[in-house]
């Protein structure tokens, strides 16, 4: 499972880095003589309504969609980890305050809150990242907090405190490394959620903007041509499914490996 | 009856959350750069209309007074006016609730119809090819983007087979139902992936439980043991799982309504974002958040009613 999952992820990373060499055509080159062509040896995934090669666009899309999944996970992870550590370690009013904020964020349907924030920041990829950072940290904060609450009563933490180590040192050098396993597993399922959200928001026209080849954007652009050209819709979506599957498999394998139950 | 005591006390715990929801939606609109009165009314507002809005929302007063005005207006069922549709946001929302509600219901019902048989096959034939297939599909299914799934269903059932309408909603009940099949199926396929995993785990545990052993000892056939004793027990946690996922489900309707041009709340919100109709965006976000809190509460009541062992 781990091999399959990591294999899929590695394949997409290589594809993203090698896009200029792996893609047979320029992803935004419009060939007026080759519009809406069905898959053929020259264009294995066919062409779209502008005569752009769908395979090349799917390959280049790996760059944007992978970047979206990675950046969309990293910031919430960092913010959530710090907040969760502080809330769990200090308890008291710090904990109460953060937990109330988390309750409110979780009361909103995830995508609805994302869209509300994007409506104010304006459409675009950077708005998506900001909205993601503002909303996504809560899951990590809850996971880490729960771990820290248990860990801080254990002997090694008490020993560290009695040795006179600073609170910062105990929090980040002793407690946090032991608390991370669960959220590292969660990173993988979160990456699926972030990928799907980013692609969905781009599909709605509020994320990545055309003519950039992002998979959600490609499906949105294909919608006017569903009656004539199924291939423009099929392939970008399949790319999302396979990449998401790679994240899920890796996550499941990591959970087994580390003995973490989700 | 003490098991139901939480029905009285839980709403008190909602108060801080509802307060937070109102603050977030209030702040969201105030964060938009520019004159709030103009933002609320659109660029072509008359000076009198702007003066009226300033008075109604107390826009010349400090922020916290403005927030109190906002609450007072909310209490009176006043969410402002849509700049695009020129009617009250609450009334606009009321006209759009039905398709969204119908879509969620259709999605949940279809998801159960898909998930229960698949989980049953998987749990009763552990380790077989069928079991592995179901498990791989339910893992992969979580990563299916709903906008793409919807588009593929349209291509298959509307374009190629011509069985169902491509998009829209319709007037008569029958018309509406036919328009809901594909959007409902889109939601259901993603949701059933989540449900199948949990149902399978519940059924596997149930088949090995003392209840099942006792039933077998009384000479019941394996089918009766499974469908009468194992399945009902495996379904109880599903209600909670649905409630936990309600936010995700509502997010799904927002996307699916856009794919199928269903005139529901999600589509209203997305169009509101594009037309800078901020009062509509605020109103829909508020409605969805309050609905999420209420649905979780109702799910708790149902869970307690269904399983006498659970205490909240």
mmCIF file of C-alpha atoms in Angstrom, chain A residues 70-262:
data_model
loop_
_atom_site.group_PDB
_atom_site.id
_atom_site.type_symbol
_atom_site.label_atom_id
_atom_site.label_comp_id
_atom_site.label_asym_id
_atom_site.label_seq_id
_atom_site.Cartn_x
_atom_site.Cartn_y
_atom_site.Cartn_z
ATOM 1 C CA UNK A 70 1.186 21.236 -0.706
ATOM 2 C CA UNK A 71 0.877 24.945 0.121
ATOM 3 C CA UNK A 72 -2.768 24.455 1.107
ATOM 4 C CA UNK A 73 -1.659 21.894 3.708
ATOM 5 C CA UNK A 74 1.589 23.470 4.960
ATOM 6 C CA UNK A 75 0.201 26.749 6.333
ATOM 7 C CA UNK A 76 -2.786 25.245 8.165
ATOM 8 C CA UNK A 77 -0.419 22.571 9.518
ATOM 9 C CA UNK A 78 2.053 25.130 10.887
ATOM 10 C CA UNK A 79 -0.594 27.439 12.362
ATOM 11 C CA UNK A 80 -2.633 24.571 13.792
ATOM 12 C CA UNK A 81 0.432 22.930 15.335
ATOM 13 C CA UNK A 82 1.521 26.093 17.136
ATOM 14 C CA UNK A 83 -2.014 26.914 18.333
ATOM 15 C CA UNK A 84 -2.674 23.333 19.430
ATOM 16 C CA UNK A 85 0.607 23.177 21.354
ATOM 17 C CA UNK A 86 -0.012 26.482 23.138
ATOM 18 C CA UNK A 87 -3.648 25.639 23.957
ATOM 19 C CA UNK A 88 -2.824 22.152 25.218
ATOM 20 C CA UNK A 89 0.239 23.205 27.217
ATOM 21 C CA UNK A 90 -1.053 26.353 28.896
ATOM 22 C CA UNK A 91 -4.706 25.347 29.287
ATOM 23 C CA UNK A 92 -6.792 27.941 31.145
ATOM 24 C CA UNK A 93 -8.097 30.962 29.283
ATOM 25 C CA UNK A 94 -5.695 30.449 26.345
ATOM 26 C CA UNK A 95 -7.229 27.028 25.768
ATOM 27 C CA UNK A 96 -10.805 28.229 26.261
ATOM 28 C CA UNK A 97 -10.329 31.097 23.829
ATOM 29 C CA UNK A 98 -8.818 28.969 21.070
ATOM 30 C CA UNK A 99 -11.376 26.189 21.546
ATOM 31 C CA UNK A 100 -14.274 28.653 21.229
ATOM 32 C CA UNK A 101 -12.757 30.039 18.016
ATOM 33 C CA UNK A 102 -12.379 26.498 16.707
ATOM 34 C CA UNK A 103 -16.035 25.719 17.543
ATOM 35 C CA UNK A 104 -17.144 28.713 15.512
ATOM 36 C CA UNK A 105 -14.947 27.870 12.514
ATOM 37 C CA UNK A 106 -16.241 24.293 12.576
ATOM 38 C CA UNK A 107 -19.857 25.476 12.763
ATOM 39 C CA UNK A 108 -19.521 26.784 9.214
ATOM 40 C CA UNK A 109 -19.552 24.294 6.374
ATOM 41 C CA UNK A 110 -15.910 24.234 5.267
ATOM 42 C CA UNK A 111 -16.435 25.255 1.642
ATOM 43 C CA UNK A 112 -19.003 27.925 2.575
ATOM 44 C CA UNK A 113 -16.532 29.672 4.887
ATOM 45 C CA UNK A 114 -13.784 29.356 2.255
ATOM 46 C CA UNK A 115 -16.055 30.931 -0.368
ATOM 47 C CA UNK A 116 -17.143 33.719 2.004
ATOM 48 C CA UNK A 117 -13.517 34.671 2.628
ATOM 49 C CA UNK A 118 -12.676 34.460 -1.072
ATOM 50 C CA UNK A 119 -15.664 36.677 -1.879
ATOM 51 C CA UNK A 120 -13.946 39.418 0.118
ATOM 52 C CA UNK A 121 -10.371 38.832 -1.049
ATOM 53 C CA UNK A 122 -11.436 38.420 -4.677
ATOM 54 C CA UNK A 123 -10.924 35.337 -6.874
ATOM 55 C CA UNK A 124 -7.431 33.896 -7.305
ATOM 56 C CA UNK A 125 -4.961 31.311 -6.114
ATOM 57 C CA UNK A 126 -3.488 33.516 -3.371
ATOM 58 C CA UNK A 127 -6.983 34.128 -1.975
ATOM 59 C CA UNK A 128 -7.420 30.371 -1.859
ATOM 60 C CA UNK A 129 -4.198 29.966 0.134
ATOM 61 C CA UNK A 130 -5.172 32.709 2.593
ATOM 62 C CA UNK A 131 -8.677 31.274 3.058
ATOM 63 C CA UNK A 132 -7.190 27.805 3.486
ATOM 64 C CA UNK A 133 -4.787 29.051 6.182
ATOM 65 C CA UNK A 134 -7.618 30.851 8.005
ATOM 66 C CA UNK A 135 -9.950 27.841 7.979
ATOM 67 C CA UNK A 136 -7.805 24.708 7.750
ATOM 68 C CA UNK A 137 -5.710 25.095 10.924
ATOM 69 C CA UNK A 138 -8.549 24.050 13.245
ATOM 70 C CA UNK A 139 -8.258 20.307 12.584
ATOM 71 C CA UNK A 140 -4.521 20.312 13.291
ATOM 72 C CA UNK A 141 -4.974 22.431 16.406
ATOM 73 C CA UNK A 142 -7.529 19.976 17.806
ATOM 74 C CA UNK A 143 -5.379 16.931 17.022
ATOM 75 C CA UNK A 144 -2.203 18.399 18.540
ATOM 76 C CA UNK A 145 -3.998 19.823 21.578
ATOM 77 C CA UNK A 146 -5.506 16.440 22.432
ATOM 78 C CA UNK A 147 -2.039 14.837 22.224
ATOM 79 C CA UNK A 148 -0.322 17.545 24.281
ATOM 80 C CA UNK A 149 -2.959 17.288 27.025
ATOM 81 C CA UNK A 150 -2.050 13.614 27.493
ATOM 82 C CA UNK A 151 1.717 14.014 27.038
ATOM 83 C CA UNK A 152 2.230 16.894 29.443
ATOM 84 C CA UNK A 153 1.227 14.739 32.434
ATOM 85 C CA UNK A 154 3.670 11.959 31.555
ATOM 86 C CA UNK A 155 6.902 11.372 33.445
ATOM 87 C CA UNK A 156 9.325 12.639 30.803
ATOM 88 C CA UNK A 157 7.512 15.974 30.661
ATOM 89 C CA UNK A 158 7.402 16.300 34.443
ATOM 90 C CA UNK A 159 11.102 15.369 34.572
ATOM 91 C CA UNK A 160 11.960 18.011 31.983
ATOM 92 C CA UNK A 161 10.080 20.610 34.018
ATOM 93 C CA UNK A 162 11.822 19.600 37.253
ATOM 94 C CA UNK A 163 15.206 19.919 35.488
ATOM 95 C CA UNK A 164 14.305 23.564 35.007
ATOM 96 C CA UNK A 165 13.965 23.528 31.220
ATOM 97 C CA UNK A 166 12.152 26.506 29.789
ATOM 98 C CA UNK A 167 8.524 26.109 28.839
ATOM 99 C CA UNK A 168 9.298 26.786 25.185
ATOM 100 C CA UNK A 169 11.903 24.026 25.244
ATOM 101 C CA UNK A 170 9.516 21.551 26.880
ATOM 102 C CA UNK A 171 6.707 22.419 24.482
ATOM 103 C CA UNK A 172 8.565 22.301 21.211
ATOM 104 C CA UNK A 173 11.495 19.959 21.919
ATOM 105 C CA UNK A 174 9.888 17.397 24.214
ATOM 106 C CA UNK A 175 6.110 17.389 23.782
ATOM 107 C CA UNK A 176 5.566 18.379 20.160
ATOM 108 C CA UNK A 177 7.797 15.717 18.519
ATOM 109 C CA UNK A 178 5.799 13.049 20.366
ATOM 110 C CA UNK A 179 2.481 14.639 19.406
ATOM 111 C CA UNK A 180 3.138 14.877 15.677
ATOM 112 C CA UNK A 181 2.500 11.293 14.520
ATOM 113 C CA UNK A 182 -1.285 11.632 14.371
ATOM 114 C CA UNK A 183 -1.251 14.868 12.445
ATOM 115 C CA UNK A 184 1.358 13.599 9.981
ATOM 116 C CA UNK A 185 -1.114 10.864 9.067
ATOM 117 C CA UNK A 186 -3.899 13.438 8.913
ATOM 118 C CA UNK A 187 -1.784 15.523 6.510
ATOM 119 C CA UNK A 188 -2.424 12.906 3.819
ATOM 120 C CA UNK A 189 -6.218 12.861 4.119
ATOM 121 C CA UNK A 190 -6.155 16.636 4.473
ATOM 122 C CA UNK A 191 -4.194 16.865 1.207
ATOM 123 C CA UNK A 192 -7.117 15.087 -0.507
ATOM 124 C CA UNK A 193 -9.549 17.606 0.967
ATOM 125 C CA UNK A 194 -7.363 20.578 0.002
ATOM 126 C CA UNK A 195 -6.834 19.260 -3.530
ATOM 127 C CA UNK A 196 -10.573 18.735 -4.018
ATOM 128 C CA UNK A 197 -11.410 22.149 -2.512
ATOM 129 C CA UNK A 198 -8.840 23.960 -4.636
ATOM 130 C CA UNK A 199 -10.016 22.237 -7.798
ATOM 131 C CA UNK A 200 -13.692 22.832 -6.882
ATOM 132 C CA UNK A 201 -13.127 26.516 -6.146
ATOM 133 C CA UNK A 202 -11.212 26.849 -9.416
ATOM 134 C CA UNK A 203 -14.039 25.004 -11.176
ATOM 135 C CA UNK A 204 -16.472 27.586 -9.774
ATOM 136 C CA UNK A 205 -14.242 30.304 -11.268
ATOM 137 C CA UNK A 206 -12.992 31.642 -7.927
ATOM 138 C CA UNK A 207 -9.530 30.040 -7.753
ATOM 139 C CA UNK A 208 -6.933 29.504 -10.457
ATOM 140 C CA UNK A 209 -7.893 31.552 -13.515
ATOM 141 C CA UNK A 210 -7.832 30.472 -17.188
ATOM 142 C CA UNK A 211 -5.864 30.088 -19.419
ATOM 143 C CA UNK A 212 -3.709 28.371 -16.748
ATOM 144 C CA UNK A 213 -4.037 24.602 -17.040
ATOM 145 C CA UNK A 214 -5.486 23.602 -13.663
ATOM 146 C CA UNK A 215 -7.586 20.432 -13.617
ATOM 147 C CA UNK A 216 -10.710 22.022 -12.095
ATOM 148 C CA UNK A 217 -10.501 24.933 -14.526
ATOM 149 C CA UNK A 218 -10.173 22.440 -17.393
ATOM 150 C CA UNK A 219 -13.381 20.632 -16.379
ATOM 151 C CA UNK A 220 -15.183 23.988 -16.108
ATOM 152 C CA UNK A 221 -13.984 25.007 -19.569
ATOM 153 C CA UNK A 222 -15.053 21.638 -20.968
ATOM 154 C CA UNK A 223 -18.617 21.974 -19.714
ATOM 155 C CA UNK A 224 -19.803 23.878 -22.802
ATOM 156 C CA UNK A 225 -18.617 21.019 -24.991
ATOM 157 C CA UNK A 226 -19.947 18.024 -23.084
ATOM 158 C CA UNK A 227 -22.260 17.019 -25.931
ATOM 159 C CA UNK A 228 -19.408 16.774 -28.458
ATOM 160 C CA UNK A 229 -16.193 16.064 -26.567
ATOM 161 C CA UNK A 230 -16.244 13.863 -23.439
ATOM 162 C CA UNK A 231 -12.440 13.601 -23.365
ATOM 163 C CA UNK A 232 -11.888 17.224 -22.296
ATOM 164 C CA UNK A 233 -13.914 16.488 -19.136
ATOM 165 C CA UNK A 234 -12.737 12.930 -18.466
ATOM 166 C CA UNK A 235 -8.934 13.237 -18.317
ATOM 167 C CA UNK A 236 -8.358 16.204 -15.979
ATOM 168 C CA UNK A 237 -10.848 14.679 -13.520
ATOM 169 C CA UNK A 238 -9.087 11.310 -13.694
ATOM 170 C CA UNK A 239 -5.831 13.074 -12.831
ATOM 171 C CA UNK A 240 -7.436 14.438 -9.651
ATOM 172 C CA UNK A 241 -8.835 11.005 -8.766
ATOM 173 C CA UNK A 242 -5.462 9.270 -9.177
ATOM 174 C CA UNK A 243 -3.498 11.928 -7.265
ATOM 175 C CA UNK A 244 -6.084 11.887 -4.446
ATOM 176 C CA UNK A 245 -5.890 8.078 -4.388
ATOM 177 C CA UNK A 246 -2.115 8.364 -3.992
ATOM 178 C CA UNK A 247 -2.553 10.619 -0.943
ATOM 179 C CA UNK A 248 -5.218 8.321 0.566
ATOM 180 C CA UNK A 249 -3.129 5.155 0.118
ATOM 181 C CA UNK A 250 -0.058 6.806 1.612
ATOM 182 C CA UNK A 251 -2.132 8.062 4.540
ATOM 183 C CA UNK A 252 -3.643 4.620 5.223
ATOM 184 C CA UNK A 253 -0.213 2.993 5.013
ATOM 185 C CA UNK A 254 1.341 5.580 7.342
ATOM 186 C CA UNK A 255 -1.498 5.074 9.826
ATOM 187 C CA UNK A 256 -0.815 1.315 9.910
ATOM 188 C CA UNK A 257 2.932 1.886 10.102
ATOM 189 C CA UNK A 258 2.766 4.327 13.000
ATOM 190 C CA UNK A 259 -0.066 2.500 14.734
ATOM 191 C CA UNK A 260 -2.321 5.560 14.591
ATOM 192 C CA UNK A 261 -6.072 5.118 14.256
ATOM 193 C CA UNK A 262 -7.887 7.956 12.582
#
